[in-house]
Amino acid sequence: MLIRVTPDELDTAEAIQAAGSPAAGAINVFLGVVRDNNLGRRVQYLEYDAYPSMAEKVMRELAVEAKERFALEDCAVLHRTGRLEIGEASLLIAVSCGHRAASFEAGHWLVNEIKKKVPVWKKEVWEDGEAWVEGPESLGIQQAPASMR
Amino acid sequence: MLIRVTPDELDTAEAIQAAGSPAAGAINVFLGVVRDNNLGRRVQYLEYDAYPSMAEKVMRELAVEAKERFALEDCAVLHRTGRLEIGEASLLIAVSCGHRAASFEAGHWLVNEIKKKVPVWKKEVWEDGEAWVEGPESLGIQQAPASMR
Amino acid sequence: MLLFASVADRAGTRRVELPYVAGDTVASIRARLLERFPQLAAAVPTLMYAINEEYARESDPVPAGATLAMIPPVSGG
Amino acid sequence: MLLFASVADRAGTRRVELPYVAGDTVASIRARLLERFPQLAAAVPTLMYAINEEYARESDPVPAGATLAMIPPVSGG
């Protein structure tokens, strides 16, 4: 089981390797990537803050629960911190199991739980301002445009 | 859109790259991998046969349908042929879209359709025999143990 | 005509040249194939067919020069 | 005490040293935090808390030497 909060680029091959198992017939990988827009605004980049030690603890608890609940062979959960450009991966989940249906269910369950429970926060930076996103889909607390501060 | 039937090792990074898009917030990757067992028998390796030109045609049709149906940004579908060892990937699907739920649905839909429609066949090779798998979950046509032929 | 997987194994070949004539259908060509390879009869109930890489019915006409393929139940992925 | 994201920005710091005394709860320590940083009051309704990296309630006692963290609504992934 690979669990990591890191400022470094997330390595998909490493996660797949870590999650693999000879008994696995299916590996599902989910990448949360930085999108160039959110709720109608152009995003320039994201800045991720985290409580790394607690984030890893919660990620590990969720991974253990997923392994049990979906009969996973193994899994990997990585979250990146710091400044992320458009197209870069912030979250990387890889799960392996005997059959495909459970691999999709486990991956989806893990993303949803991670977004609810892991102490990580994203700040959206636009051309004319920035905001911490509070809660998974909110626009966050708008701050004054950068040019006015 | 990347569609390929190939005897070469499938490259996850290439598929993710090909399926990526600045507007994508989620990338889902599915790997079908060779499992060391099936229906209670130890598997030594698999041998994949294909009708490559038709397989690519059907894969492309399914990818186009998935793109439409799940509002994908882009996707990649690759299938490997020839001899595959335990742990190697036979099928690689990568889809990208704005939000995560559709990425899981699209990936799952694509695997299911591919397993039903793409002209590719696997032969399981055991210690004491081998069989073509006919249909997605069947044990195939058992042949005499290799030692008797 | 193209054969694959278990069907190719039973026939001992992956490619059979059979002349198609006007009026030939998938079924009529398949009948000629079975004359040459009676050991394929057991596979017929589960076969599907493709004409020029497109799934086809038994009753579909096969144009001259077309590529016909026998498709056993698929098991990719 | 550890502060993150919008809360750290509003306080102008990510770490506050506040002495805990016997009988202190999350709520009593938070009250002392707000005396020093009244600008955090608006965030209180949405805050969660962690004691030694474990989610905790307002009423939970905070042992001496424990690490208390203010957790704004998370938005990872």
PDB file of N, CA and C in Angstrom, chain C residues 3-77:
ATOM      1  N   LEU C   3      -9.920 -16.857 -40.407  1.00  0.00           N
ATOM      2  CA  LEU C   3     -10.295 -17.670 -39.246  1.00  0.00           C
ATOM      3  C   LEU C   3      -9.442 -17.244 -38.061  1.00  0.00           C
ATOM      4  N   PHE C   4     -10.030 -17.328 -36.866  1.00  0.00           N
ATOM      5  CA  PHE C   4      -9.307 -16.883 -35.670  1.00  0.00           C
ATOM      6  C   PHE C   4      -9.451 -17.874 -34.531  1.00  0.00           C
ATOM      7  N   ALA C   5      -8.528 -17.761 -33.599  1.00  0.00           N
ATOM      8  CA  ALA C   5      -8.606 -18.418 -32.282  1.00  0.00           C
ATOM      9  C   ALA C   5      -8.929 -19.898 -32.423  1.00  0.00           C
ATOM     10  N   SER C   6      -9.965 -20.389 -31.725  1.00  0.00           N
ATOM     11  CA  SER C   6     -10.255 -21.828 -31.714  1.00  0.00           C
ATOM     12  C   SER C   6     -10.607 -22.333 -33.110  1.00  0.00           C
ATOM     13  N   VAL C   7     -11.249 -21.509 -33.915  1.00  0.00           N
ATOM     14  CA  VAL C   7     -11.646 -21.913 -35.268  1.00  0.00           C
ATOM     15  C   VAL C   7     -10.406 -22.087 -36.154  1.00  0.00           C
ATOM     16  N   ALA C   8      -9.458 -21.176 -36.022  1.00  0.00           N
ATOM     17  CA  ALA C   8      -8.207 -21.308 -36.775  1.00  0.00           C
ATOM     18  C   ALA C   8      -7.452 -22.562 -36.330  1.00  0.00           C
ATOM     19  N   ASP C   9      -7.441 -22.792 -35.015  1.00  0.00           N
ATOM     20  CA  ASP C   9      -6.759 -23.995 -34.504  1.00  0.00           C
ATOM     21  C   ASP C   9      -7.385 -25.268 -35.071  1.00  0.00           C
ATOM     22  N   ARG C  10      -8.721 -25.328 -35.066  1.00  0.00           N
ATOM     23  CA  ARG C  10      -9.390 -26.544 -35.552  1.00  0.00           C
ATOM     24  C   ARG C  10      -9.185 -26.741 -37.055  1.00  0.00           C
ATOM     25  N   ALA C  11      -9.166 -25.634 -37.790  1.00  0.00           N
ATOM     26  CA  ALA C  11      -8.978 -25.742 -39.239  1.00  0.00           C
ATOM     27  C   ALA C  11      -7.499 -25.959 -39.574  1.00  0.00           C
ATOM     28  N   GLY C  12      -6.633 -25.571 -38.668  1.00  0.00           N
ATOM     29  CA  GLY C  12      -5.201 -25.675 -38.929  1.00  0.00           C
ATOM     30  C   GLY C  12      -4.704 -24.588 -39.868  1.00  0.00           C
ATOM     31  N   THR C  13      -5.519 -23.529 -40.028  1.00  0.00           N
ATOM     32  CA  THR C  13      -5.102 -22.408 -40.883  1.00  0.00           C
ATOM     33  C   THR C  13      -5.862 -21.160 -40.460  1.00  0.00           C
ATOM     34  N   ARG C  14      -5.281 -19.984 -40.749  1.00  0.00           N
ATOM     35  CA  ARG C  14      -5.916 -18.707 -40.389  1.00  0.00           C
ATOM     36  C   ARG C  14      -6.527 -18.036 -41.616  1.00  0.00           C
ATOM     37  N   ARG C  15      -6.302 -18.645 -42.799  1.00  0.00           N
ATOM     38  CA  ARG C  15      -6.735 -17.981 -44.023  1.00  0.00           C
ATOM     39  C   ARG C  15      -7.126 -19.034 -45.033  1.00  0.00           C
ATOM     40  N   VAL C  16      -8.324 -18.924 -45.568  1.00  0.00           N
ATOM     41  CA  VAL C  16      -8.805 -19.881 -46.566  1.00  0.00           C
ATOM     42  C   VAL C  16      -9.249 -19.089 -47.787  1.00  0.00           C
ATOM     43  N   GLU C  17      -8.775 -19.510 -48.964  1.00  0.00           N
ATOM     44  CA  GLU C  17      -9.219 -18.830 -50.196  1.00  0.00           C
ATOM     45  C   GLU C  17     -10.396 -19.607 -50.763  1.00  0.00           C
ATOM     46  N   LEU C  18     -11.572 -18.982 -50.772  1.00  0.00           N
ATOM     47  CA  LEU C  18     -12.769 -19.614 -51.359  1.00  0.00           C
ATOM     48  C   LEU C  18     -13.331 -18.631 -52.375  1.00  0.00           C
ATOM     49  N   PRO C  19     -13.545 -19.075 -53.615  1.00  0.00           N
ATOM     50  CA  PRO C  19     -14.102 -18.139 -54.605  1.00  0.00           C
ATOM     51  C   PRO C  19     -15.561 -17.816 -54.261  1.00  0.00           C
ATOM     52  N   TYR C  20     -15.915 -16.532 -54.292  1.00  0.00           N
ATOM     53  CA  TYR C  20     -17.304 -16.133 -54.061  1.00  0.00           C
ATOM     54  C   TYR C  20     -17.946 -15.924 -55.426  1.00  0.00           C
ATOM     55  N   VAL C  21     -19.207 -16.333 -55.562  1.00  0.00           N
ATOM     56  CA  VAL C  21     -19.916 -16.089 -56.831  1.00  0.00           C
ATOM     57  C   VAL C  21     -21.100 -15.183 -56.563  1.00  0.00           C
ATOM     58  N   ALA C  22     -21.636 -14.593 -57.603  1.00  0.00           N
ATOM     59  CA  ALA C  22     -22.802 -13.717 -57.457  1.00  0.00           C
ATOM     60  C   ALA C  22     -23.908 -14.500 -56.756  1.00  0.00           C
ATOM     61  N   GLY C  23     -24.561 -13.870 -55.798  1.00  0.00           N
ATOM     62  CA  GLY C  23     -25.633 -14.549 -55.067  1.00  0.00           C
ATOM     63  C   GLY C  23     -25.156 -15.237 -53.808  1.00  0.00           C
ATOM     64  N   ASP C  24     -23.840 -15.325 -53.603  1.00  0.00           N
ATOM     65  CA  ASP C  24     -23.338 -15.950 -52.387  1.00  0.00           C
ATOM     66  C   ASP C  24     -23.696 -15.111 -51.166  1.00  0.00           C
ATOM     67  N   THR C  25     -24.066 -15.831 -50.110  1.00  0.00           N
ATOM     68  CA  THR C  25     -24.297 -15.185 -48.827  1.00  0.00           C
ATOM     69  C   THR C  25     -23.284 -15.735 -47.832  1.00  0.00           C
ATOM     70  N   VAL C  26     -23.278 -15.157 -46.636  1.00  0.00           N
ATOM     71  CA  VAL C  26     -22.420 -15.685 -45.573  1.00  0.00           C
ATOM     72  C   VAL C  26     -22.698 -17.174 -45.398  1.00  0.00           C
ATOM     73  N   ALA C  27     -23.984 -17.539 -45.378  1.00  0.00           N
ATOM     74  CA  ALA C  27     -24.349 -18.936 -45.117  1.00  0.00           C
ATOM     75  C   ALA C  27     -23.885 -19.871 -46.237  1.00  0.00           C
ATOM     76  N   SER C  28     -23.992 -19.427 -47.483  1.00  0.00           N
ATOM     77  CA  SER C  28     -23.617 -20.328 -48.584  1.00  0.00           C
ATOM     78  C   SER C  28     -22.097 -20.527 -48.626  1.00  0.00           C
ATOM     79  N   ILE C  29     -21.372 -19.487 -48.297  1.00  0.00           N
ATOM     80  CA  ILE C  29     -19.914 -19.617 -48.281  1.00  0.00           C
ATOM     81  C   ILE C  29     -19.486 -20.474 -47.085  1.00  0.00           C
ATOM     82  N   ARG C  30     -20.168 -20.266 -45.961  1.00  0.00           N
ATOM     83  CA  ARG C  30     -19.879 -21.084 -44.777  1.00  0.00           C
ATOM     84  C   ARG C  30     -20.100 -22.570 -45.082  1.00  0.00           C
ATOM     85  N   ALA C  31     -21.156 -22.880 -45.858  1.00  0.00           N
ATOM     86  CA  ALA C  31     -21.424 -24.279 -46.216  1.00  0.00           C
ATOM     87  C   ALA C  31     -20.242 -24.867 -46.989  1.00  0.00           C
ATOM     88  N   ARG C  32     -19.673 -24.074 -47.906  1.00  0.00           N
ATOM     89  CA  ARG C  32     -18.505 -24.570 -48.660  1.00  0.00           C
ATOM     90  C   ARG C  32     -17.287 -24.728 -47.755  1.00  0.00           C
ATOM     91  N   LEU C  33     -17.166 -23.828 -46.772  1.00  0.00           N
ATOM     92  CA  LEU C  33     -16.062 -23.941 -45.817  1.00  0.00           C
ATOM     93  C   LEU C  33     -16.168 -25.254 -45.038  1.00  0.00           C
ATOM     94  N   LEU C  34     -17.419 -25.596 -44.631  1.00  0.00           N
ATOM     95  CA  LEU C  34     -17.615 -26.815 -43.824  1.00  0.00           C
ATOM     96  C   LEU C  34     -17.367 -28.086 -44.637  1.00  0.00           C
ATOM     97  N   GLU C  35     -17.580 -28.008 -45.969  1.00  0.00           N
ATOM     98  CA  GLU C  35     -17.231 -29.176 -46.796  1.00  0.00           C
ATOM     99  C   GLU C  35     -15.735 -29.452 -46.692  1.00  0.00           C
ATOM    100  N   ARG C  36     -14.958 -28.359 -46.689  1.00  0.00           N
ATOM    101  CA  ARG C  36     -13.510 -28.555 -46.613  1.00  0.00           C
ATOM    102  C   ARG C  36     -13.021 -28.820 -45.195  1.00  0.00           C
ATOM    103  N   PHE C  37     -13.730 -28.240 -44.209  1.00  0.00           N
ATOM    104  CA  PHE C  37     -13.302 -28.396 -42.804  1.00  0.00           C
ATOM    105  C   PHE C  37     -14.491 -28.847 -41.959  1.00  0.00           C
ATOM    106  N   PRO C  38     -14.895 -30.133 -42.104  1.00  0.00           N
ATOM    107  CA  PRO C  38     -16.071 -30.595 -41.349  1.00  0.00           C
ATOM    108  C   PRO C  38     -15.879 -30.460 -39.834  1.00  0.00           C
ATOM    109  N   GLN C  39     -14.639 -30.432 -39.385  1.00  0.00           N
ATOM    110  CA  GLN C  39     -14.365 -30.304 -37.943  1.00  0.00           C
ATOM    111  C   GLN C  39     -14.803 -28.944 -37.383  1.00  0.00           C
ATOM    112  N   LEU C  40     -15.197 -28.002 -38.277  1.00  0.00           N
ATOM    113  CA  LEU C  40     -15.656 -26.696 -37.776  1.00  0.00           C
ATOM    114  C   LEU C  40     -17.149 -26.693 -37.469  1.00  0.00           C
ATOM    115  N   ALA C  41     -17.854 -27.775 -37.805  1.00  0.00           N
ATOM    116  CA  ALA C  41     -19.321 -27.784 -37.653  1.00  0.00           C
ATOM    117  C   ALA C  41     -19.754 -27.472 -36.223  1.00  0.00           C
ATOM    118  N   ALA C  42     -19.029 -28.018 -35.251  1.00  0.00           N
ATOM    119  CA  ALA C  42     -19.413 -27.816 -33.850  1.00  0.00           C
ATOM    120  C   ALA C  42     -19.356 -26.347 -33.440  1.00  0.00           C
ATOM    121  N   ALA C  43     -18.513 -25.570 -34.129  1.00  0.00           N
ATOM    122  CA  ALA C  43     -18.350 -24.159 -33.755  1.00  0.00           C
ATOM    123  C   ALA C  43     -19.457 -23.274 -34.320  1.00  0.00           C
ATOM    124  N   VAL C  44     -20.144 -23.763 -35.358  1.00  0.00           N
ATOM    125  CA  VAL C  44     -21.086 -22.902 -36.093  1.00  0.00           C
ATOM    126  C   VAL C  44     -22.143 -22.224 -35.206  1.00  0.00           C
ATOM    127  N   PRO C  45     -22.745 -22.944 -34.234  1.00  0.00           N
ATOM    128  CA  PRO C  45     -23.816 -22.304 -33.459  1.00  0.00           C
ATOM    129  C   PRO C  45     -23.368 -21.042 -32.717  1.00  0.00           C
ATOM    130  N   THR C  46     -22.075 -20.905 -32.411  1.00  0.00           N
ATOM    131  CA  THR C  46     -21.630 -19.741 -31.645  1.00  0.00           C
ATOM    132  C   THR C  46     -20.938 -18.691 -32.519  1.00  0.00           C
ATOM    133  N   LEU C  47     -20.829 -18.964 -33.826  1.00  0.00           N
ATOM    134  CA  LEU C  47     -20.070 -18.035 -34.678  1.00  0.00           C
ATOM    135  C   LEU C  47     -20.829 -16.752 -34.982  1.00  0.00           C
ATOM    136  N   MET C  48     -20.057 -15.663 -35.102  1.00  0.00           N
ATOM    137  CA  MET C  48     -20.557 -14.445 -35.732  1.00  0.00           C
ATOM    138  C   MET C  48     -19.700 -14.242 -36.984  1.00  0.00           C
ATOM    139  N   TYR C  49     -20.096 -13.261 -37.799  1.00  0.00           N
ATOM    140  CA  TYR C  49     -19.452 -13.088 -39.097  1.00  0.00           C
ATOM    141  C   TYR C  49     -19.170 -11.619 -39.341  1.00  0.00           C
ATOM    142  N   ALA C  50     -18.117 -11.351 -40.104  1.00  0.00           N
ATOM    143  CA  ALA C  50     -17.852  -9.962 -40.506  1.00  0.00           C
ATOM    144  C   ALA C  50     -17.545  -9.924 -41.997  1.00  0.00           C
ATOM    145  N   ILE C  51     -18.168  -8.973 -42.679  1.00  0.00           N
ATOM    146  CA  ILE C  51     -17.853  -8.701 -44.074  1.00  0.00           C
ATOM    147  C   ILE C  51     -17.136  -7.358 -44.111  1.00  0.00           C
ATOM    148  N   ASN C  52     -15.916  -7.365 -44.625  1.00  0.00           N
ATOM    149  CA  ASN C  52     -15.109  -6.144 -44.661  1.00  0.00           C
ATOM    150  C   ASN C  52     -15.081  -5.431 -43.306  1.00  0.00           C
ATOM    151  N   GLU C  53     -14.823  -6.207 -42.257  1.00  0.00           N
ATOM    152  CA  GLU C  53     -14.621  -5.674 -40.894  1.00  0.00           C
ATOM    153  C   GLU C  53     -15.883  -5.093 -40.272  1.00  0.00           C
ATOM    154  N   GLU C  54     -17.034  -5.530 -40.775  1.00  0.00           N
ATOM    155  CA  GLU C  54     -18.315  -5.062 -40.240  1.00  0.00           C
ATOM    156  C   GLU C  54     -19.115  -6.313 -39.885  1.00  0.00           C
ATOM    157  N   TYR C  55     -19.676  -6.363 -38.653  1.00  0.00           N
ATOM    158  CA  TYR C  55     -20.480  -7.534 -38.287  1.00  0.00           C
ATOM    159  C   TYR C  55     -21.619  -7.718 -39.295  1.00  0.00           C
ATOM    160  N   ALA C  56     -21.890  -8.983 -39.671  1.00  0.00           N
ATOM    161  CA  ALA C  56     -22.873  -9.284 -40.723  1.00  0.00           C
ATOM    162  C   ALA C  56     -23.749 -10.463 -40.295  1.00  0.00           C
ATOM    163  N   ARG C  57     -24.889 -10.598 -40.962  1.00  0.00           N
ATOM    164  CA  ARG C  57     -25.804 -11.718 -40.695  1.00  0.00           C
ATOM    165  C   ARG C  57     -25.516 -12.851 -41.675  1.00  0.00           C
ATOM    166  N   GLU C  58     -26.002 -14.043 -41.301  1.00  0.00           N
ATOM    167  CA  GLU C  58     -25.857 -15.210 -42.167  1.00  0.00           C
ATOM    168  C   GLU C  58     -26.451 -14.987 -43.555  1.00  0.00           C
ATOM    169  N   SER C  59     -27.544 -14.214 -43.585  1.00  0.00           N
ATOM    170  CA  SER C  59     -28.267 -14.027 -44.846  1.00  0.00           C
ATOM    171  C   SER C  59     -27.695 -12.901 -45.704  1.00  0.00           C
ATOM    172  N   ASP C  60     -26.686 -12.178 -45.179  1.00  0.00           N
ATOM    173  CA  ASP C  60     -26.149 -11.047 -45.947  1.00  0.00           C
ATOM    174  C   ASP C  60     -25.389 -11.530 -47.178  1.00  0.00           C
ATOM    175  N   PRO C  61     -25.585 -10.857 -48.315  1.00  0.00           N
ATOM    176  CA  PRO C  61     -24.797 -11.167 -49.511  1.00  0.00           C
ATOM    177  C   PRO C  61     -23.335 -10.750 -49.299  1.00  0.00           C
ATOM    178  N   VAL C  62     -22.440 -11.525 -49.918  1.00  0.00           N
ATOM    179  CA  VAL C  62     -21.014 -11.210 -49.815  1.00  0.00           C
ATOM    180  C   VAL C  62     -20.535 -10.748 -51.187  1.00  0.00           C
ATOM    181  N   PRO C  63     -20.227  -9.463 -51.322  1.00  0.00           N
ATOM    182  CA  PRO C  63     -19.804  -8.941 -52.630  1.00  0.00           C
ATOM    183  C   PRO C  63     -18.479  -9.571 -53.060  1.00  0.00           C
ATOM    184  N   ALA C  64     -18.269  -9.671 -54.367  1.00  0.00           N
ATOM    185  CA  ALA C  64     -16.999 -10.183 -54.891  1.00  0.00           C
ATOM    186  C   ALA C  64     -15.858  -9.328 -54.335  1.00  0.00           C
ATOM    187  N   GLY C  65     -14.791  -9.997 -53.960  1.00  0.00           N
ATOM    188  CA  GLY C  65     -13.619  -9.261 -53.455  1.00  0.00           C
ATOM    189  C   GLY C  65     -13.719  -8.879 -51.994  1.00  0.00           C
ATOM    190  N   ALA C  66     -14.862  -9.153 -51.352  1.00  0.00           N
ATOM    191  CA  ALA C  66     -15.010  -8.798 -49.939  1.00  0.00           C
ATOM    192  C   ALA C  66     -14.191  -9.745 -49.066  1.00  0.00           C
ATOM    193  N   THR C  67     -13.824  -9.267 -47.880  1.00  0.00           N
ATOM    194  CA  THR C  67     -13.158 -10.124 -46.906  1.00  0.00           C
ATOM    195  C   THR C  67     -14.189 -10.613 -45.902  1.00  0.00           C
ATOM    196  N   LEU C  68     -14.341 -11.927 -45.852  1.00  0.00           N
ATOM    197  CA  LEU C  68     -15.286 -12.540 -44.912  1.00  0.00           C
ATOM    198  C   LEU C  68     -14.488 -13.107 -43.751  1.00  0.00           C
ATOM    199  N   ALA C  69     -14.991 -12.896 -42.517  1.00  0.00           N
ATOM    200  CA  ALA C  69     -14.294 -13.438 -41.340  1.00  0.00           C
ATOM    201  C   ALA C  69     -15.267 -14.186 -40.452  1.00  0.00           C
ATOM    202  N   MET C  70     -14.798 -15.312 -39.919  1.00  0.00           N
ATOM    203  CA  MET C  70     -15.560 -16.087 -38.939  1.00  0.00           C
ATOM    204  C   MET C  70     -15.133 -15.587 -37.566  1.00  0.00           C
ATOM    205  N   ILE C  71     -16.102 -15.168 -36.756  1.00  0.00           N
ATOM    206  CA  ILE C  71     -15.775 -14.547 -35.465  1.00  0.00           C
ATOM    207  C   ILE C  71     -16.306 -15.419 -34.321  1.00  0.00           C
ATOM    208  N   PRO C  72     -15.442 -16.198 -33.683  1.00  0.00           N
ATOM    209  CA  PRO C  72     -15.896 -16.938 -32.490  1.00  0.00           C
ATOM    210  C   PRO C  72     -16.248 -15.947 -31.380  1.00  0.00           C
ATOM    211  N   PRO C  73     -16.936 -16.416 -30.333  1.00  0.00           N
ATOM    212  CA  PRO C  73     -17.273 -15.517 -29.220  1.00  0.00           C
ATOM    213  C   PRO C  73     -16.019 -14.808 -28.720  1.00  0.00           C
ATOM    214  N   VAL C  74     -16.078 -13.493 -28.638  1.00  0.00           N
ATOM    215  CA  VAL C  74     -14.880 -12.720 -28.316  1.00  0.00           C
ATOM    216  C   VAL C  74     -14.577 -12.809 -26.820  1.00  0.00           C
ATOM    217  N   SER C  75     -13.316 -12.641 -26.476  1.00  0.00           N
ATOM    218  CA  SER C  75     -12.911 -12.721 -25.071  1.00  0.00           C
ATOM    219  C   SER C  75     -11.714 -11.817 -24.809  1.00  0.00           C
ATOM    220  N   GLY C  76     -11.773 -10.623 -25.381  1.00  0.00           N
ATOM    221  CA  GLY C  76     -10.694  -9.663 -25.158  1.00  0.00           C
ATOM    222  C   GLY C  76     -10.824  -8.986 -23.808  1.00  0.00           C
ATOM    223  N   GLY C  77      -9.959  -8.012 -23.591  1.00  0.00           N
ATOM    224  CA  GLY C  77     -10.000  -7.250 -22.346  1.00  0.00           C
ATOM    225  C   GLY C  77      -9.051  -7.840 -21.330  1.00  0.00           C
TER     226      GLY C  77
END
